[in-house]
N, C-alpha and C. Protein backbone atom coordinates (compact mmCIF):
# COMPACT_ATOMS: atom_id res chain seq x y z
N UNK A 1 0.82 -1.19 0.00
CA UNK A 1 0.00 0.00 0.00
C UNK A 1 0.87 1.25 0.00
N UNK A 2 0.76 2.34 -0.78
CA UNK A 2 0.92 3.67 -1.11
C UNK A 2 0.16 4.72 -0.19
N UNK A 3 0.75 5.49 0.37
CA UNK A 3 -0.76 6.48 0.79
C UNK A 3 0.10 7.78 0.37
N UNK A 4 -1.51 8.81 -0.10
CA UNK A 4 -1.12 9.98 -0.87
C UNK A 4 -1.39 11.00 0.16
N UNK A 5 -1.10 12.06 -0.13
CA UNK A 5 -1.58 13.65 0.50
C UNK A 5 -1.14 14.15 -0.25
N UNK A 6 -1.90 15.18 -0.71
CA UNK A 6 -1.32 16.13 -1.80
C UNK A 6 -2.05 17.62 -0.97
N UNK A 7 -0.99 18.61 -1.09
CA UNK A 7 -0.74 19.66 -0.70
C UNK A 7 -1.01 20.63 -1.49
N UNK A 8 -0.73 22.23 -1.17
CA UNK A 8 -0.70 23.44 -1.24
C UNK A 8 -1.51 23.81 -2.67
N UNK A 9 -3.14 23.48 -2.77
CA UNK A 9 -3.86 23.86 -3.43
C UNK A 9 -4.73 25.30 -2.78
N UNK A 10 -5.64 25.95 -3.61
CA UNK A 10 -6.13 27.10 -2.71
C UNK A 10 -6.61 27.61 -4.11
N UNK A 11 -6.58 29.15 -3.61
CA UNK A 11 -7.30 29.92 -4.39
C UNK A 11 -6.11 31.15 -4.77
N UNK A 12 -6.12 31.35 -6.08
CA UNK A 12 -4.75 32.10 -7.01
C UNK A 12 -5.62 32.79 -7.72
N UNK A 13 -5.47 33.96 -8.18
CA UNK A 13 -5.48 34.89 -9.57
C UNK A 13 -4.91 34.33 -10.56
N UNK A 14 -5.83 34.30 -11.76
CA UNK A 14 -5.53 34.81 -13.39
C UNK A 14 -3.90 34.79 -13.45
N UNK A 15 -3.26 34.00 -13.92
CA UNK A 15 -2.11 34.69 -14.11
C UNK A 15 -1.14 34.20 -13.15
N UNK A 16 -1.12 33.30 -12.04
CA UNK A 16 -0.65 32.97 -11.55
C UNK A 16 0.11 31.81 -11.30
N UNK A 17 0.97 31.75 -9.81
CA UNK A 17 1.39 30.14 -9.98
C UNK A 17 0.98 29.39 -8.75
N UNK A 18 1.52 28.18 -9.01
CA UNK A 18 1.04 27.36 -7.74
C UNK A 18 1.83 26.03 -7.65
N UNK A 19 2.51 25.51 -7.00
CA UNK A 19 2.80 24.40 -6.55
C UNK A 19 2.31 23.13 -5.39
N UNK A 20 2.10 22.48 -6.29
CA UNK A 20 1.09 21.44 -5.46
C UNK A 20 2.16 20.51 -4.82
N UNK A 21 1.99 19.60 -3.65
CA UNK A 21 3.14 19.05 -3.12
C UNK A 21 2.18 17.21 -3.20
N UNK A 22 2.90 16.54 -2.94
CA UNK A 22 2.47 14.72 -2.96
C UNK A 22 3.41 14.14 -2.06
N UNK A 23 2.77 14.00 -0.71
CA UNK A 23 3.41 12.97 0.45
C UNK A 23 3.01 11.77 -0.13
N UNK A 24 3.96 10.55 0.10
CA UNK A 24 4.32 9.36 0.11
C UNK A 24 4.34 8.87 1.35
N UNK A 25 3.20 7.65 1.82
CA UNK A 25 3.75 6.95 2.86
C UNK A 25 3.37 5.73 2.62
N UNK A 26 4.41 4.48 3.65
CA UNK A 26 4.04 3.20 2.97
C UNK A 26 5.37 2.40 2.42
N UNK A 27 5.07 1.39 1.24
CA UNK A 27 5.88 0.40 0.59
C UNK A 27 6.75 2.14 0.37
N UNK A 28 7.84 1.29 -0.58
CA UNK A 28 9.07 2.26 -1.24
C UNK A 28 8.31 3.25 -2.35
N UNK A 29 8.59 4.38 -2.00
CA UNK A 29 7.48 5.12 -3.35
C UNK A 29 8.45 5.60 -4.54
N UNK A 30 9.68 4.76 -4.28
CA UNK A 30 10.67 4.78 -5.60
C UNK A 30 10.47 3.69 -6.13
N UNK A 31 9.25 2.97 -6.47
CA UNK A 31 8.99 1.88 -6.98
C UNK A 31 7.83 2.28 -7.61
N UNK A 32 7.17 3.37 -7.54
CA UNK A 32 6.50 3.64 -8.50
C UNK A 32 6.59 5.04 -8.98
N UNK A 33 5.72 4.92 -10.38
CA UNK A 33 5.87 6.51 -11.04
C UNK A 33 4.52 7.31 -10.19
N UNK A 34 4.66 8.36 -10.65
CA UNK A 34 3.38 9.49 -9.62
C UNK A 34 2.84 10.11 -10.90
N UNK A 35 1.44 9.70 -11.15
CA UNK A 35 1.05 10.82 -12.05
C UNK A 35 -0.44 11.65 -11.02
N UNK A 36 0.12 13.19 -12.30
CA UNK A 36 -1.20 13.97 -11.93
C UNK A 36 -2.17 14.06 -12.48
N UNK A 37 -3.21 14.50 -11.72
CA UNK A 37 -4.73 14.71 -12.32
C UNK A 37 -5.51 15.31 -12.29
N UNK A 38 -6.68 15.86 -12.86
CA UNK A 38 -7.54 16.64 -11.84
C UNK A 38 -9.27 16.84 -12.62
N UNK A 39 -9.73 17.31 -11.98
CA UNK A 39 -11.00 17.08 -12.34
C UNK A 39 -12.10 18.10 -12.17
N UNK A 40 -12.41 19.00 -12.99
CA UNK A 40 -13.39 19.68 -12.64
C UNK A 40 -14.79 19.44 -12.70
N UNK A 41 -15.43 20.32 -11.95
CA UNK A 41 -16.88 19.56 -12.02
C UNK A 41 -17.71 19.53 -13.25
N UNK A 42 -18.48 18.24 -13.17
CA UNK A 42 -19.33 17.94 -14.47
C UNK A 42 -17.84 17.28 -15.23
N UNK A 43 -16.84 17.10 -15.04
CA UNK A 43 -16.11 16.98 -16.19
C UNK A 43 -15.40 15.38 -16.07
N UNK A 44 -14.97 15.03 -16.49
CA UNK A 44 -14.19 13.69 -16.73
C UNK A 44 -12.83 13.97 -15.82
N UNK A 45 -12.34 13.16 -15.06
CA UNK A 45 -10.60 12.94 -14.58
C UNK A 45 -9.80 12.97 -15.79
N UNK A 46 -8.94 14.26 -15.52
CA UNK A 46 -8.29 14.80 -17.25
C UNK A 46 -6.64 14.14 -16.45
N UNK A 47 -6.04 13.82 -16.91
CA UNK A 47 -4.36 13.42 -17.48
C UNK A 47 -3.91 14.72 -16.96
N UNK A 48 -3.06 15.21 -16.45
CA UNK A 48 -2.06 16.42 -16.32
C UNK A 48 -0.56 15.88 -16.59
N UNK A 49 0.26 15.00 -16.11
CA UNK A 49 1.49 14.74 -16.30
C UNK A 49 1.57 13.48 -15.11
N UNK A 50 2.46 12.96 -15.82
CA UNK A 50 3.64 11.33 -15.37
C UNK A 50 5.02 11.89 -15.51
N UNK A 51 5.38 11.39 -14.05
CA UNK A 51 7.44 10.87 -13.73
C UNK A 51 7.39 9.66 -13.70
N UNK A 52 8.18 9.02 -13.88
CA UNK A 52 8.51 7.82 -13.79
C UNK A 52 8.98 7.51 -12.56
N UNK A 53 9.66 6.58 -11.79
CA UNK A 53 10.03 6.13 -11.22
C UNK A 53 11.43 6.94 -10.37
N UNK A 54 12.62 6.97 -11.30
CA UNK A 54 13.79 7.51 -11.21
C UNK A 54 13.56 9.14 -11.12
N UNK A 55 12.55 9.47 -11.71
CA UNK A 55 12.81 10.78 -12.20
C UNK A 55 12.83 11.30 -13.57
N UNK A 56 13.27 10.52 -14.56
CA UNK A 56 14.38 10.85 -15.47
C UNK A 56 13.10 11.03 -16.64
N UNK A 57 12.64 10.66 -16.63
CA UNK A 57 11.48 10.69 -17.57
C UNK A 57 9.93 11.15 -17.55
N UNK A 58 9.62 12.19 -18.00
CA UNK A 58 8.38 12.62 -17.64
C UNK A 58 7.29 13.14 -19.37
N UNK A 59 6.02 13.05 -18.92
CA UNK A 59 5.06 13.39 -20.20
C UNK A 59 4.48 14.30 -19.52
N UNK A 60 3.45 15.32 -20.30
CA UNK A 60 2.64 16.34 -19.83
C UNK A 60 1.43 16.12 -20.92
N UNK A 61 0.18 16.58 -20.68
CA UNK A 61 -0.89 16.66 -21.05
C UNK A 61 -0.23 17.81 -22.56
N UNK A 62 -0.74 17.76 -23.82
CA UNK A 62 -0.29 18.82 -24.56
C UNK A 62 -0.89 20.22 -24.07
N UNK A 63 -2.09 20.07 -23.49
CA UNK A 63 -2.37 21.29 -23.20
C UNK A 63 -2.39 21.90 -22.86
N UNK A 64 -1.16 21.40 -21.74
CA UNK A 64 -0.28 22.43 -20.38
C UNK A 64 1.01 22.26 -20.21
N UNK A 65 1.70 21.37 -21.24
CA UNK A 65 2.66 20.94 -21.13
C UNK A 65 4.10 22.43 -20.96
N UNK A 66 3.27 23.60 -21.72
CA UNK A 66 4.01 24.76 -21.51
C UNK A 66 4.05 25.42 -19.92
N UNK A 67 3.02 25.28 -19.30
CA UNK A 67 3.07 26.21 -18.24
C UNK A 67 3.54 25.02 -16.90
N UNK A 68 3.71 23.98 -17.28
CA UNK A 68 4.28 22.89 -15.98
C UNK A 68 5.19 22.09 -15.95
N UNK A 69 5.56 21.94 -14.66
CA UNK A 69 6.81 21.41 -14.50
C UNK A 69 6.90 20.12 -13.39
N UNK A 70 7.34 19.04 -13.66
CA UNK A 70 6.70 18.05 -12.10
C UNK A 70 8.11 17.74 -11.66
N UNK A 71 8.42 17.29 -10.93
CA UNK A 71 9.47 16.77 -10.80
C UNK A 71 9.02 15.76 -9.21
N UNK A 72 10.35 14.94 -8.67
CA UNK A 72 9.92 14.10 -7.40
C UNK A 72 11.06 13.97 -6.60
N UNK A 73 11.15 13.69 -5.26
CA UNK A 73 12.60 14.01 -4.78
C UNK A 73 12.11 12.33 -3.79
N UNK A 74 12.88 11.04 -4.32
CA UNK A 74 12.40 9.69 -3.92
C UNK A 74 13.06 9.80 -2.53
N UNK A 75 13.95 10.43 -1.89
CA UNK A 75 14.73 10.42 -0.81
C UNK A 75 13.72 11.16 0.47
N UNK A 76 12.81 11.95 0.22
CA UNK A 76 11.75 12.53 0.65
C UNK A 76 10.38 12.12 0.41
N UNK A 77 10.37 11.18 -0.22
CA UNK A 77 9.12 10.61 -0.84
C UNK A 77 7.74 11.65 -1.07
N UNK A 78 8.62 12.96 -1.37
CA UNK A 78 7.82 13.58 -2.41
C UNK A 78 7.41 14.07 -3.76
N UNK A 79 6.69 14.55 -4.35
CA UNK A 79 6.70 14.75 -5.60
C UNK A 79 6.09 15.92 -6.02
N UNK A 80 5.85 16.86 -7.16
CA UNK A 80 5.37 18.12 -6.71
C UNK A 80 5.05 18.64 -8.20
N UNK A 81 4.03 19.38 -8.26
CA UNK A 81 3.76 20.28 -9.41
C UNK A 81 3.58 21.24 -9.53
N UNK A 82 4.18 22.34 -10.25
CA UNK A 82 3.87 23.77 -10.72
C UNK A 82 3.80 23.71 -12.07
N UNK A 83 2.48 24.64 -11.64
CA UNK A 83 1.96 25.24 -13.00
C UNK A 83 1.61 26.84 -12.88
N UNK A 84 2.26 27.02 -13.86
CA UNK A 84 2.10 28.88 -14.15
C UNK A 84 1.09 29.28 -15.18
N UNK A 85 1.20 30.72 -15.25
CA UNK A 85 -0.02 31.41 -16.35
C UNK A 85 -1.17 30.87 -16.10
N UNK A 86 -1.44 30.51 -14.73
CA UNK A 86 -2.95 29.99 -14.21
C UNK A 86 -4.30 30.80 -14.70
N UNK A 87 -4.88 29.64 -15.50
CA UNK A 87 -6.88 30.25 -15.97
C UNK A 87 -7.53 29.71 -15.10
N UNK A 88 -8.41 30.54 -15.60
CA UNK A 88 -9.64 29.81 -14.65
C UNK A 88 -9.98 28.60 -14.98
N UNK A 89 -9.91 28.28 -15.89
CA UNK A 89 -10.21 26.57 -16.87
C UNK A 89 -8.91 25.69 -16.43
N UNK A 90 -8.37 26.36 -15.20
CA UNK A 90 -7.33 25.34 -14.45
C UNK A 90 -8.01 25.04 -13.09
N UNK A 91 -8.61 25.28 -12.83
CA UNK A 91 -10.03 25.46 -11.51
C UNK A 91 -10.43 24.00 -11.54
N UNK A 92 -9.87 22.81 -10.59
CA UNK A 92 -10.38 21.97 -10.30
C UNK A 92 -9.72 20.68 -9.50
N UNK A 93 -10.04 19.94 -8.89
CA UNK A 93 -9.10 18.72 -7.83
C UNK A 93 -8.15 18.55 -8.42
N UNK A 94 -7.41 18.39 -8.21
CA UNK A 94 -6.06 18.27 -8.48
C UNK A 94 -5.44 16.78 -7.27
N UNK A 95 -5.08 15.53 -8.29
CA UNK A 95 -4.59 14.47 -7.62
C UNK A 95 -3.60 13.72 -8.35
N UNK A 96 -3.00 13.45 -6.94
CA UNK A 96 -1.95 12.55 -7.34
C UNK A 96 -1.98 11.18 -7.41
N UNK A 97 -1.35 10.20 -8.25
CA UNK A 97 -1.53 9.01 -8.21
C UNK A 97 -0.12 8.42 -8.23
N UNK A 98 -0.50 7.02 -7.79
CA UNK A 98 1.26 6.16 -8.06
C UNK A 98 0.47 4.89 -8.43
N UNK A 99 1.40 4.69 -9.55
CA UNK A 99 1.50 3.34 -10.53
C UNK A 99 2.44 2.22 -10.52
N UNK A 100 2.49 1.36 -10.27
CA UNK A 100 3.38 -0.11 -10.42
C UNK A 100 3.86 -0.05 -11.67
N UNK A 101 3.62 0.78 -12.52
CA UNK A 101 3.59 0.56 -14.19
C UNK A 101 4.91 1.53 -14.27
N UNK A 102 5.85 0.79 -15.35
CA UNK A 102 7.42 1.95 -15.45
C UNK A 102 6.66 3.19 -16.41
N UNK A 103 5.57 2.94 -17.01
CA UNK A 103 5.22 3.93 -17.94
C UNK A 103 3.53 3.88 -18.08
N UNK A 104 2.89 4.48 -16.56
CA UNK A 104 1.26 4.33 -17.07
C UNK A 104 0.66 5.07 -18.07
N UNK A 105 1.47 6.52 -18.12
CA UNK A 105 1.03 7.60 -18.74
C UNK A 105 -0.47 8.09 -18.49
N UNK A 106 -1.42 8.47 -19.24
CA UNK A 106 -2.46 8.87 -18.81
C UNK A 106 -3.83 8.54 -18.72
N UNK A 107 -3.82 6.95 -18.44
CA UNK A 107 -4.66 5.87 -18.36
C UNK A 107 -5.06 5.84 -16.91
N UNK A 108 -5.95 6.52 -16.13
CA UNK A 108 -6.25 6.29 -14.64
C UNK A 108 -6.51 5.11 -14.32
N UNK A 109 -6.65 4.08 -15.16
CA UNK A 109 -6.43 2.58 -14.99
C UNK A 109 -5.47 1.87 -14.02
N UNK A 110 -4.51 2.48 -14.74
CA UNK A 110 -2.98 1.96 -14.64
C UNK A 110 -2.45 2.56 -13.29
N UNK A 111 -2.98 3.24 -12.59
CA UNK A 111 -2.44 3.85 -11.14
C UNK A 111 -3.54 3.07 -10.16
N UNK A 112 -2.56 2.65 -9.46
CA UNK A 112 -3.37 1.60 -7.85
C UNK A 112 -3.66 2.76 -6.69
N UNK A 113 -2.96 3.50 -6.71
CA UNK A 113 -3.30 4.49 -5.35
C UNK A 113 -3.40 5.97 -5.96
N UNK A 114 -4.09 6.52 -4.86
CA UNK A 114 -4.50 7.93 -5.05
C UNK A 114 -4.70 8.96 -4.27
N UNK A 115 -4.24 10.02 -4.14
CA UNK A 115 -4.66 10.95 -2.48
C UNK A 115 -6.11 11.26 -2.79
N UNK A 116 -6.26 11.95 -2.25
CA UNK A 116 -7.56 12.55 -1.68
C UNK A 116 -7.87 13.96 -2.87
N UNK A 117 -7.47 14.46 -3.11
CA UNK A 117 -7.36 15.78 -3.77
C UNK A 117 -6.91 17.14 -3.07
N UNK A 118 -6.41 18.08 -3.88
CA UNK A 118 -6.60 19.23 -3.21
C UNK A 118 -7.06 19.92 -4.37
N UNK A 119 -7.60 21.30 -3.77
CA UNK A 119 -8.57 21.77 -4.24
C UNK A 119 -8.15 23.15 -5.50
N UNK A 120 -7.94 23.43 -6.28
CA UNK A 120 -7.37 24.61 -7.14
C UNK A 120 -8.30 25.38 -7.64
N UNK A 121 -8.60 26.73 -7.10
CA UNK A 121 -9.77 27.83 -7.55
C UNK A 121 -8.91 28.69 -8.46
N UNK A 122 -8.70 29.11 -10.08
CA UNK A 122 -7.93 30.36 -10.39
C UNK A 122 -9.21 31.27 -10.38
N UNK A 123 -9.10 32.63 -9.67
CA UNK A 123 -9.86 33.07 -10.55
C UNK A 123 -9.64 34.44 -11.35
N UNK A 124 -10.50 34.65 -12.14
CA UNK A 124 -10.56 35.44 -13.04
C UNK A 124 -10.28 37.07 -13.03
């Protein structure tokens, strides 16, 4: 078992940034990759970005792939996302997941564990 917490969501202006944080507790969480997610209401669980395991390898959603950056520090068993030039059409849960898979990419299938969410308001 994996357990998530994901951090420092809230409420930002238009235009802004934000870094979300992902506690790890549990088995080794350098055994799996961490992807993000998030979900606004009425809407489907959208793909945001996958690390892999090591680090060394990461994908982004194309449609934010400009304004974010993930990275994971396995020695801290955390992992973390910023995203800049925040819209309001970035307004929604925001979660982390970890996968057994060296490469789930953006199949919510493929990830066994999940935090809870935190919450991301931009507004306008």
């Amino acid at each position: 078992q994996v357990q998530l917490v994901e951090s420092g969501g809230g409420l930002v202006q238009a235009g802004g940034s934000l870094t979300l944080s992902c506690a790890a507790s549990g088995r080794t969480f350098s055994s799996y990759s961490v992807g993000w997610f998030r979900q606004a209401p009425g809407k489907d669980r959208e793909f945001v970005a996958v690390i892999n395991r090591g680090g060394d390898t990461i994908y982004y959603a194309h449609s934010i792939k400009d304004r974010t950056t993930v990275s994971r520090d396995n020695a801290k068993n955390t992992a973390s996302l910023q995203m800049n030039s925040l819209k309001p059409e970035d307004t929604a849960v925001y979660y982390c997941a970890a996968s057994s898979f060296a490469l789930p990419r953006g199949l919510p299938e493929n990830y066994q564990f999940w935090g809870q969410g935190t919450q991301v308001t931009v507004s306008s």
